[in-house]
């Protein structure tokens, strides 16, 4: 049981670490988007057509907000072993074997669920936000004389 507790604690640690990493990634994306928005506003004040860039910036902000909400939801998830599935008859000779077998399955399910949650979060949601920020940048550099 102590080993199972340590494994669950490790799963929680991995979750917190990834959540922190993804939060930092989103902070960096927001900073890049602010710079893109600033350059876009400067170009717009000089009479350049930046309507596509502005729309793309709005989409990127929405994507970052969705990703941030998903990261917050992931941070609130708790991974625990289902105690109801553990063998209750401690007097049987095979109790230890049953306990190990059930814990092995339960811990694998927890690990797989964590992996699925984190990979869908970083692989889909955060990458979508990144690609929207990139799209905003690419649209900005297509504006003629944007650097002047």
mmCIF file of C-alpha atoms in Angstrom:
data_model
loop_
_atom_site.group_PDB
_atom_site.id
_atom_site.type_symbol
_atom_site.label_atom_id
_atom_site.label_comp_id
_atom_site.label_asym_id
_atom_site.label_seq_id
_atom_site.Cartn_x
_atom_site.Cartn_y
_atom_site.Cartn_z
ATOM 1 C CA UNK A 1 0.000 0.000 0.000
ATOM 2 C CA UNK A 2 2.858 2.368 0.747
ATOM 3 C CA UNK A 3 4.258 1.761 -2.708
ATOM 4 C CA UNK A 4 0.857 2.529 -4.218
ATOM 5 C CA UNK A 5 0.663 5.775 -2.254
ATOM 6 C CA UNK A 6 4.124 6.775 -3.475
ATOM 7 C CA UNK A 7 3.164 6.007 -7.073
ATOM 8 C CA UNK A 8 -0.021 8.063 -6.806
ATOM 9 C CA UNK A 9 2.010 10.909 -5.278
ATOM 10 C CA UNK A 10 4.423 10.674 -8.203
ATOM 11 C CA UNK A 11 1.521 10.847 -10.661
ATOM 12 C CA UNK A 12 0.285 13.981 -8.896
ATOM 13 C CA UNK A 13 3.800 15.462 -9.039
ATOM 14 C CA UNK A 14 4.054 14.779 -12.780
ATOM 15 C CA UNK A 15 0.654 16.394 -13.314
ATOM 16 C CA UNK A 16 1.666 19.519 -11.376
ATOM 17 C CA UNK A 17 4.950 19.755 -13.246
ATOM 18 C CA UNK A 18 3.291 19.508 -16.665
ATOM 19 C CA UNK A 19 0.589 21.976 -15.678
ATOM 20 C CA UNK A 20 3.289 24.442 -14.630
ATOM 21 C CA UNK A 21 5.147 23.916 -17.893
ATOM 22 C CA UNK A 22 2.039 24.418 -20.018
ATOM 23 C CA UNK A 23 1.134 27.512 -18.019
ATOM 24 C CA UNK A 24 4.599 28.937 -18.773
ATOM 25 C CA UNK A 25 4.155 28.132 -22.468
ATOM 26 C CA UNK A 26 0.841 30.006 -22.491
ATOM 27 C CA UNK A 27 2.458 32.980 -20.733
ATOM 28 C CA UNK A 28 5.115 33.127 -23.441
ATOM 29 C CA UNK A 29 2.490 32.882 -26.175
ATOM 30 C CA UNK A 30 0.576 35.760 -24.584
ATOM 31 C CA UNK A 31 3.735 37.874 -24.491
ATOM 32 C CA UNK A 32 4.448 37.178 -28.155
ATOM 33 C CA UNK A 33 0.855 37.989 -29.036
ATOM 34 C CA UNK A 34 1.094 41.306 -27.164
ATOM 35 C CA UNK A 35 4.120 42.224 -29.262
ATOM 36 C CA UNK A 36 2.294 41.251 -32.442
ATOM 37 C CA UNK A 37 -0.706 43.309 -31.358
ATOM 38 C CA UNK A 38 1.505 46.314 -30.595
ATOM 39 C CA UNK A 39 3.171 46.154 -33.998
ATOM 40 C CA UNK A 40 -0.206 45.716 -35.652
ATOM 41 C CA UNK A 41 -1.580 48.810 -33.897
ATOM 42 C CA UNK A 42 1.451 50.831 -34.966
ATOM 43 C CA UNK A 43 0.985 49.724 -38.563
ATOM 44 C CA UNK A 44 -2.725 50.511 -38.359
ATOM 45 C CA UNK A 45 -2.016 53.995 -37.047
ATOM 46 C CA UNK A 46 0.148 54.579 -40.129
ATOM 47 C CA UNK A 47 -2.778 53.718 -42.379
ATOM 48 C CA UNK A 48 -1.923 50.079 -43.137
ATOM 49 C CA UNK A 49 -4.711 47.533 -43.535
ATOM 50 C CA UNK A 50 -4.382 45.243 -40.518
ATOM 51 C CA UNK A 51 -7.954 43.937 -40.353
ATOM 52 C CA UNK A 52 -6.931 40.333 -41.029
ATOM 53 C CA UNK A 53 -4.221 40.569 -38.409
ATOM 54 C CA UNK A 54 -6.688 41.976 -35.870
ATOM 55 C CA UNK A 55 -9.121 39.135 -36.509
ATOM 56 C CA UNK A 56 -6.333 36.609 -36.198
ATOM 57 C CA UNK A 57 -5.186 38.202 -32.927
ATOM 58 C CA UNK A 58 -8.722 37.872 -31.541
ATOM 59 C CA UNK A 59 -8.778 34.192 -32.532
ATOM 60 C CA UNK A 60 -5.382 33.659 -30.915
ATOM 61 C CA UNK A 61 -6.540 35.326 -27.694
ATOM 62 C CA UNK A 62 -9.584 33.050 -27.633
ATOM 63 C CA UNK A 63 -7.410 29.988 -28.213
ATOM 64 C CA UNK A 64 -5.051 30.987 -25.417
ATOM 65 C CA UNK A 65 -7.991 31.568 -23.076
ATOM 66 C CA UNK A 66 -9.445 28.131 -23.915
ATOM 67 C CA UNK A 67 -6.047 26.547 -23.385
ATOM 68 C CA UNK A 68 -5.600 28.334 -20.064
ATOM 69 C CA UNK A 69 -9.007 27.100 -18.875
ATOM 70 C CA UNK A 70 -8.052 23.570 -19.896
ATOM 71 C CA UNK A 71 -4.776 23.859 -17.981
ATOM 72 C CA UNK A 72 -6.687 25.069 -14.911
ATOM 73 C CA UNK A 73 -9.073 22.112 -15.219
ATOM 74 C CA UNK A 74 -6.117 19.746 -15.525
ATOM 75 C CA UNK A 75 -4.532 21.242 -12.412
ATOM 76 C CA UNK A 76 -7.701 20.497 -10.459
ATOM 77 C CA UNK A 77 -7.821 16.828 -11.468
ATOM 78 C CA UNK A 78 -7.015 14.326 -8.766
ATOM 79 C CA UNK A 79 -5.804 10.839 -9.602
ATOM 80 C CA UNK A 80 -6.717 8.285 -6.932
ATOM 81 C CA UNK A 81 -6.992 4.522 -6.696
ATOM 82 C CA UNK A 82 -10.559 3.233 -6.522
ATOM 83 C CA UNK A 83 -10.651 1.774 -2.996
ATOM 84 C CA UNK A 84 -13.862 -0.141 -3.653
ATOM 85 C CA UNK A 85 -12.031 -2.477 -6.038
ATOM 86 C CA UNK A 86 -9.417 -3.504 -3.484
ATOM 87 C CA UNK A 87 -9.927 -6.930 -1.893
ATOM 88 C CA UNK A 88 -11.596 -6.688 1.501
ATOM 89 C CA UNK A 89 -10.954 -10.179 2.878
ATOM 90 C CA UNK A 90 -7.582 -9.752 4.572
ATOM 91 C CA UNK A 91 -7.745 -13.222 6.125
ATOM 92 C CA UNK A 92 -7.485 -15.147 2.867
ATOM 93 C CA UNK A 93 -4.179 -16.668 1.864
ATOM 94 C CA UNK A 94 -4.267 -15.038 -1.550
ATOM 95 C CA UNK A 95 -5.002 -11.536 -0.194
ATOM 96 C CA UNK A 96 -1.507 -10.248 -0.959
ATOM 97 C CA UNK A 97 -1.606 -11.568 -4.521
ATOM 98 C CA UNK A 98 -5.086 -10.154 -5.110
ATOM 99 C CA UNK A 99 -4.071 -6.788 -3.691
ATOM 100 C CA UNK A 100 -0.984 -6.558 -5.894
ATOM 101 C CA UNK A 101 -2.947 -7.607 -8.955
ATOM 102 C CA UNK A 102 -5.705 -5.063 -8.380
ATOM 103 C CA UNK A 103 -3.261 -2.268 -7.527
ATOM 104 C CA UNK A 104 -1.208 -3.014 -10.635
ATOM 105 C CA UNK A 105 -4.301 -2.635 -12.833
ATOM 106 C CA UNK A 106 -5.525 0.460 -10.985
ATOM 107 C CA UNK A 107 -2.158 2.206 -11.146
ATOM 108 C CA UNK A 108 -1.801 1.433 -14.837
ATOM 109 C CA UNK A 109 -5.240 2.951 -15.428
ATOM 110 C CA UNK A 110 -4.228 6.068 -13.485
ATOM 111 C CA UNK A 111 -0.986 6.393 -15.438
ATOM 112 C CA UNK A 112 -2.777 5.908 -18.756
ATOM 113 C CA UNK A 113 -5.432 8.464 -17.821
ATOM 114 C CA UNK A 114 -2.777 11.019 -16.845
ATOM 115 C CA UNK A 115 -0.907 10.388 -20.095
ATOM 116 C CA UNK A 116 -4.100 10.777 -22.131
ATOM 117 C CA UNK A 117 -5.083 13.993 -20.319
ATOM 118 C CA UNK A 118 -1.661 15.594 -20.671
ATOM 119 C CA UNK A 119 -1.113 14.547 -24.274
ATOM 120 C CA UNK A 120 -4.505 15.838 -25.372
ATOM 121 C CA UNK A 121 -3.868 19.087 -23.521
ATOM 122 C CA UNK A 122 -0.369 19.716 -24.853
ATOM 123 C CA UNK A 123 -0.844 17.959 -28.171
ATOM 124 C CA UNK A 124 -4.068 19.600 -29.213
ATOM 125 C CA UNK A 125 -5.213 22.556 -27.176
ATOM 126 C CA UNK A 126 -1.907 24.306 -26.475
ATOM 127 C CA UNK A 127 -0.610 23.561 -29.980
ATOM 128 C CA UNK A 128 -3.756 25.118 -31.449
ATOM 129 C CA UNK A 129 -3.081 28.284 -29.448
ATOM 130 C CA UNK A 130 0.509 28.282 -30.665
ATOM 131 C CA UNK A 131 -0.536 27.875 -34.289
ATOM 132 C CA UNK A 132 -3.055 30.733 -33.948
ATOM 133 C CA UNK A 133 -0.331 33.029 -32.579
ATOM 134 C CA UNK A 134 1.937 31.947 -35.416
ATOM 135 C CA UNK A 135 -0.806 32.667 -37.939
ATOM 136 C CA UNK A 136 -1.185 36.172 -36.491
ATOM 137 C CA UNK A 137 2.544 36.731 -36.879
ATOM 138 C CA UNK A 138 2.562 35.476 -40.462
ATOM 139 C CA UNK A 139 -0.332 37.763 -41.341
ATOM 140 C CA UNK A 140 1.452 40.692 -39.713
ATOM 141 C CA UNK A 141 4.629 40.243 -41.703
ATOM 142 C CA UNK A 142 2.588 40.173 -44.913
ATOM 143 C CA UNK A 143 1.493 43.766 -44.261
ATOM 144 C CA UNK A 144 3.650 45.984 -46.498
ATOM 145 C CA UNK A 145 6.201 48.147 -44.683
ATOM 146 C CA UNK A 146 5.134 46.870 -41.274
ATOM 147 C CA UNK A 147 8.648 47.382 -39.852
ATOM 148 C CA UNK A 148 8.829 51.079 -40.645
#
